[in-house]
Protein backbone atom coordinates (compact mmCIF):
# COMPACT_ATOMS: atom_id res chain seq x y z
CA UNK A 1 0.00 0.00 0.00
CA UNK A 2 1.36 3.42 -0.95
CA UNK A 3 0.76 6.65 0.82
CA UNK A 4 -0.90 9.02 -1.57
CA UNK A 5 -0.92 12.73 -0.89
CA UNK A 6 -4.27 13.91 0.32
CA UNK A 7 -5.83 16.27 -2.17
CA UNK A 8 -7.46 19.32 -0.68
CA UNK A 9 -11.13 19.76 -1.40
CA UNK A 10 -11.72 21.88 -4.49
CA UNK A 11 -12.64 25.50 -4.12
CA UNK A 12 -16.10 26.17 -5.50
CA UNK A 13 -17.25 29.60 -6.67
CA UNK A 14 -20.96 30.05 -7.19
CA UNK A 15 -22.29 33.30 -8.66
CA UNK A 16 -25.68 34.22 -7.29
CA UNK A 17 -28.15 35.92 -9.60
CA UNK A 18 -28.26 39.62 -8.72
CA UNK A 19 -25.96 39.05 -5.76
CA UNK A 20 -22.58 37.94 -4.47
CA UNK A 21 -20.23 35.12 -5.42
CA UNK A 22 -20.27 32.32 -2.85
CA UNK A 23 -16.85 30.85 -2.10
CA UNK A 24 -16.64 27.37 -0.58
CA UNK A 25 -13.31 25.74 0.25
CA UNK A 26 -9.89 26.65 1.48
CA UNK A 27 -8.81 29.82 -0.26
CA UNK A 28 -6.83 32.81 0.88
CA UNK A 29 -8.60 36.12 0.34
CA UNK A 30 -6.47 39.26 0.06
CA UNK A 31 -7.37 42.92 -0.12
CA UNK A 32 -6.13 45.39 -2.72
CA UNK A 33 -2.96 45.96 -0.69
CA UNK A 34 -2.19 42.24 -0.63
CA UNK A 35 -3.10 41.77 3.02
CA UNK A 36 -4.90 38.59 4.01
CA UNK A 37 -8.53 39.20 4.90
CA UNK A 38 -9.53 36.97 7.81
CA UNK A 39 -12.44 34.62 7.19
CA UNK A 40 -14.88 33.78 9.91
CA UNK A 41 -16.82 31.15 8.00
CA UNK A 42 -16.08 28.19 5.76
CA UNK A 43 -18.37 29.67 3.10
CA UNK A 44 -18.17 33.37 2.37
CA UNK A 45 -20.03 35.68 0.00
CA UNK A 46 -17.90 38.13 -1.99
CA UNK A 47 -19.49 41.39 -3.05
CA UNK A 48 -19.64 42.07 -6.76
CA UNK A 49 -22.02 45.04 -6.72
CA UNK A 50 -19.57 47.45 -5.07
CA UNK A 51 -22.04 48.69 -2.45
CA UNK A 52 -21.04 46.58 0.54
CA UNK A 53 -19.77 48.36 3.64
CA UNK A 54 -17.73 45.27 4.58
CA UNK A 55 -15.89 44.63 1.30
CA UNK A 56 -14.74 42.26 0.08
CA UNK A 57 -17.68 40.52 1.70
CA UNK A 58 -21.34 40.97 0.83
CA UNK A 59 -23.52 42.70 3.42
CA UNK A 60 -26.79 42.43 1.50
CA UNK A 61 -26.62 45.97 0.07
CA UNK A 62 -27.01 44.59 -3.46
CA UNK A 63 -30.73 44.23 -2.77
CA UNK A 64 -31.12 47.86 -1.67
CA UNK A 65 -29.43 49.21 -4.81
CA UNK A 66 -31.24 46.84 -7.17
CA UNK A 67 -28.03 45.22 -8.43
CA UNK A 68 -28.64 43.06 -11.49
CA UNK A 69 -26.39 40.54 -13.18
CA UNK A 70 -26.54 39.38 -16.75
CA UNK A 71 -25.38 35.82 -16.10
CA UNK A 72 -28.45 34.04 -17.33
CA UNK A 73 -27.04 30.67 -16.24
CA UNK A 74 -27.47 31.53 -12.57
CA UNK A 75 -30.95 33.00 -12.95
CA UNK A 76 -33.98 30.75 -12.54
CA UNK A 77 -36.07 30.49 -15.65
CA UNK A 78 -38.98 32.86 -15.75
CA UNK A 79 -42.27 31.53 -16.93
CA UNK A 80 -43.27 32.56 -20.44
CA UNK A 81 -46.72 33.87 -21.15
S1 LIG B 1 -23.07 41.69 -3.76
FE1 LIG B 1 -24.03 41.86 -1.86
S2 LIG B 1 -23.48 43.80 -1.13
FE2 LIG B 1 -22.50 43.66 -3.05
JSON list of C-alpha atoms and ligand atoms in Angstrom, two decimals:
[
{"chain": "A", "resi": 1, "resn": "UNK", "atom": "CA", "xyz": [0.00, 0.00, 0.00]},
{"chain": "A", "resi": 2, "resn": "UNK", "atom": "CA", "xyz": [1.36, 3.42, -0.95]},
{"chain": "A", "resi": 3, "resn": "UNK", "atom": "CA", "xyz": [0.76, 6.65, 0.82]},
{"chain": "A", "resi": 4, "resn": "UNK", "atom": "CA", "xyz": [-0.90, 9.02, -1.57]},
{"chain": "A", "resi": 5, "resn": "UNK", "atom": "CA", "xyz": [-0.92, 12.73, -0.89]},
{"chain": "A", "resi": 6, "resn": "UNK", "atom": "CA", "xyz": [-4.27, 13.91, 0.32]},
{"chain": "A", "resi": 7, "resn": "UNK", "atom": "CA", "xyz": [-5.83, 16.27, -2.17]},
{"chain": "A", "resi": 8, "resn": "UNK", "atom": "CA", "xyz": [-7.46, 19.32, -0.68]},
{"chain": "A", "resi": 9, "resn": "UNK", "atom": "CA", "xyz": [-11.13, 19.76, -1.40]},
{"chain": "A", "resi": 10, "resn": "UNK", "atom": "CA", "xyz": [-11.72, 21.88, -4.49]},
{"chain": "A", "resi": 11, "resn": "UNK", "atom": "CA", "xyz": [-12.64, 25.50, -4.12]},
{"chain": "A", "resi": 12, "resn": "UNK", "atom": "CA", "xyz": [-16.10, 26.17, -5.50]},
{"chain": "A", "resi": 13, "resn": "UNK", "atom": "CA", "xyz": [-17.25, 29.60, -6.67]},
{"chain": "A", "resi": 14, "resn": "UNK", "atom": "CA", "xyz": [-20.96, 30.05, -7.19]},
{"chain": "A", "resi": 15, "resn": "UNK", "atom": "CA", "xyz": [-22.29, 33.30, -8.66]},
{"chain": "A", "resi": 16, "resn": "UNK", "atom": "CA", "xyz": [-25.68, 34.22, -7.29]},
{"chain": "A", "resi": 17, "resn": "UNK", "atom": "CA", "xyz": [-28.15, 35.92, -9.60]},
{"chain": "A", "resi": 18, "resn": "UNK", "atom": "CA", "xyz": [-28.26, 39.62, -8.72]},
{"chain": "A", "resi": 19, "resn": "UNK", "atom": "CA", "xyz": [-25.96, 39.05, -5.76]},
{"chain": "A", "resi": 20, "resn": "UNK", "atom": "CA", "xyz": [-22.58, 37.94, -4.47]},
{"chain": "A", "resi": 21, "resn": "UNK", "atom": "CA", "xyz": [-20.23, 35.12, -5.42]},
{"chain": "A", "resi": 22, "resn": "UNK", "atom": "CA", "xyz": [-20.27, 32.32, -2.85]},
{"chain": "A", "resi": 23, "resn": "UNK", "atom": "CA", "xyz": [-16.85, 30.85, -2.10]},
{"chain": "A", "resi": 24, "resn": "UNK", "atom": "CA", "xyz": [-16.64, 27.37, -0.58]},
{"chain": "A", "resi": 25, "resn": "UNK", "atom": "CA", "xyz": [-13.31, 25.74, 0.25]},
{"chain": "A", "resi": 26, "resn": "UNK", "atom": "CA", "xyz": [-9.89, 26.65, 1.48]},
{"chain": "A", "resi": 27, "resn": "UNK", "atom": "CA", "xyz": [-8.81, 29.82, -0.26]},
{"chain": "A", "resi": 28, "resn": "UNK", "atom": "CA", "xyz": [-6.83, 32.81, 0.88]},
{"chain": "A", "resi": 29, "resn": "UNK", "atom": "CA", "xyz": [-8.60, 36.12, 0.34]},
{"chain": "A", "resi": 30, "resn": "UNK", "atom": "CA", "xyz": [-6.47, 39.26, 0.06]},
{"chain": "A", "resi": 31, "resn": "UNK", "atom": "CA", "xyz": [-7.37, 42.92, -0.12]},
{"chain": "A", "resi": 32, "resn": "UNK", "atom": "CA", "xyz": [-6.13, 45.39, -2.72]},
{"chain": "A", "resi": 33, "resn": "UNK", "atom": "CA", "xyz": [-2.96, 45.96, -0.69]},
{"chain": "A", "resi": 34, "resn": "UNK", "atom": "CA", "xyz": [-2.19, 42.24, -0.63]},
{"chain": "A", "resi": 35, "resn": "UNK", "atom": "CA", "xyz": [-3.10, 41.77, 3.02]},
{"chain": "A", "resi": 36, "resn": "UNK", "atom": "CA", "xyz": [-4.90, 38.59, 4.01]},
{"chain": "A", "resi": 37, "resn": "UNK", "atom": "CA", "xyz": [-8.53, 39.20, 4.90]},
{"chain": "A", "resi": 38, "resn": "UNK", "atom": "CA", "xyz": [-9.53, 36.97, 7.81]},
{"chain": "A", "resi": 39, "resn": "UNK", "atom": "CA", "xyz": [-12.44, 34.62, 7.19]},
{"chain": "A", "resi": 40, "resn": "UNK", "atom": "CA", "xyz": [-14.88, 33.78, 9.91]},
{"chain": "A", "resi": 41, "resn": "UNK", "atom": "CA", "xyz": [-16.82, 31.15, 8.00]},
{"chain": "A", "resi": 42, "resn": "UNK", "atom": "CA", "xyz": [-16.08, 28.19, 5.76]},
{"chain": "A", "resi": 43, "resn": "UNK", "atom": "CA", "xyz": [-18.37, 29.67, 3.10]},
{"chain": "A", "resi": 44, "resn": "UNK", "atom": "CA", "xyz": [-18.17, 33.37, 2.37]},
{"chain": "A", "resi": 45, "resn": "UNK", "atom": "CA", "xyz": [-20.03, 35.68, 0.00]},
{"chain": "A", "resi": 46, "resn": "UNK", "atom": "CA", "xyz": [-17.90, 38.13, -1.99]},
{"chain": "A", "resi": 47, "resn": "UNK", "atom": "CA", "xyz": [-19.49, 41.39, -3.05]},
{"chain": "A", "resi": 48, "resn": "UNK", "atom": "CA", "xyz": [-19.64, 42.07, -6.76]},
{"chain": "A", "resi": 49, "resn": "UNK", "atom": "CA", "xyz": [-22.02, 45.04, -6.72]},
{"chain": "A", "resi": 50, "resn": "UNK", "atom": "CA", "xyz": [-19.57, 47.45, -5.07]},
{"chain": "A", "resi": 51, "resn": "UNK", "atom": "CA", "xyz": [-22.04, 48.69, -2.45]},
{"chain": "A", "resi": 52, "resn": "UNK", "atom": "CA", "xyz": [-21.04, 46.58, 0.54]},
{"chain": "A", "resi": 53, "resn": "UNK", "atom": "CA", "xyz": [-19.77, 48.36, 3.64]},
{"chain": "A", "resi": 54, "resn": "UNK", "atom": "CA", "xyz": [-17.73, 45.27, 4.58]},
{"chain": "A", "resi": 55, "resn": "UNK", "atom": "CA", "xyz": [-15.89, 44.63, 1.30]},
{"chain": "A", "resi": 56, "resn": "UNK", "atom": "CA", "xyz": [-14.74, 42.26, 0.08]},
{"chain": "A", "resi": 57, "resn": "UNK", "atom": "CA", "xyz": [-17.68, 40.52, 1.70]},
{"chain": "A", "resi": 58, "resn": "UNK", "atom": "CA", "xyz": [-21.34, 40.97, 0.83]},
{"chain": "A", "resi": 59, "resn": "UNK", "atom": "CA", "xyz": [-23.52, 42.70, 3.42]},
{"chain": "A", "resi": 60, "resn": "UNK", "atom": "CA", "xyz": [-26.79, 42.43, 1.50]},
{"chain": "A", "resi": 61, "resn": "UNK", "atom": "CA", "xyz": [-26.62, 45.97, 0.07]},
{"chain": "A", "resi": 62, "resn": "UNK", "atom": "CA", "xyz": [-27.01, 44.59, -3.46]},
{"chain": "A", "resi": 63, "resn": "UNK", "atom": "CA", "xyz": [-30.73, 44.23, -2.77]},
{"chain": "A", "resi": 64, "resn": "UNK", "atom": "CA", "xyz": [-31.12, 47.86, -1.67]},
{"chain": "A", "resi": 65, "resn": "UNK", "atom": "CA", "xyz": [-29.43, 49.21, -4.81]},
{"chain": "A", "resi": 66, "resn": "UNK", "atom": "CA", "xyz": [-31.24, 46.84, -7.17]},
{"chain": "A", "resi": 67, "resn": "UNK", "atom": "CA", "xyz": [-28.03, 45.22, -8.43]},
{"chain": "A", "resi": 68, "resn": "UNK", "atom": "CA", "xyz": [-28.64, 43.06, -11.49]},
{"chain": "A", "resi": 69, "resn": "UNK", "atom": "CA", "xyz": [-26.39, 40.54, -13.18]},
{"chain": "A", "resi": 70, "resn": "UNK", "atom": "CA", "xyz": [-26.54, 39.38, -16.75]},
{"chain": "A", "resi": 71, "resn": "UNK", "atom": "CA", "xyz": [-25.38, 35.82, -16.10]},
{"chain": "A", "resi": 72, "resn": "UNK", "atom": "CA", "xyz": [-28.45, 34.04, -17.33]},
{"chain": "A", "resi": 73, "resn": "UNK", "atom": "CA", "xyz": [-27.04, 30.67, -16.24]},
{"chain": "A", "resi": 74, "resn": "UNK", "atom": "CA", "xyz": [-27.47, 31.53, -12.57]},
{"chain": "A", "resi": 75, "resn": "UNK", "atom": "CA", "xyz": [-30.95, 33.00, -12.95]},
{"chain": "A", "resi": 76, "resn": "UNK", "atom": "CA", "xyz": [-33.98, 30.75, -12.54]},
{"chain": "A", "resi": 77, "resn": "UNK", "atom": "CA", "xyz": [-36.07, 30.49, -15.65]},
{"chain": "A", "resi": 78, "resn": "UNK", "atom": "CA", "xyz": [-38.98, 32.86, -15.75]},
{"chain": "A", "resi": 79, "resn": "UNK", "atom": "CA", "xyz": [-42.27, 31.53, -16.93]},
{"chain": "A", "resi": 80, "resn": "UNK", "atom": "CA", "xyz": [-43.27, 32.56, -20.44]},
{"chain": "A", "resi": 81, "resn": "UNK", "atom": "CA", "xyz": [-46.72, 33.87, -21.15]},
{"chain": "B", "resi": 1, "resn": "LIG", "atom": "S1", "xyz": [-23.07, 41.69, -3.76]},
{"chain": "B", "resi": 1, "resn": "LIG", "atom": "FE1", "xyz": [-24.03, 41.86, -1.86]},
{"chain": "B", "resi": 1, "resn": "LIG", "atom": "S2", "xyz": [-23.48, 43.80, -1.13]},
{"chain": "B", "resi": 1, "resn": "LIG", "atom": "FE2", "xyz": [-22.50, 43.66, -3.05]}
]
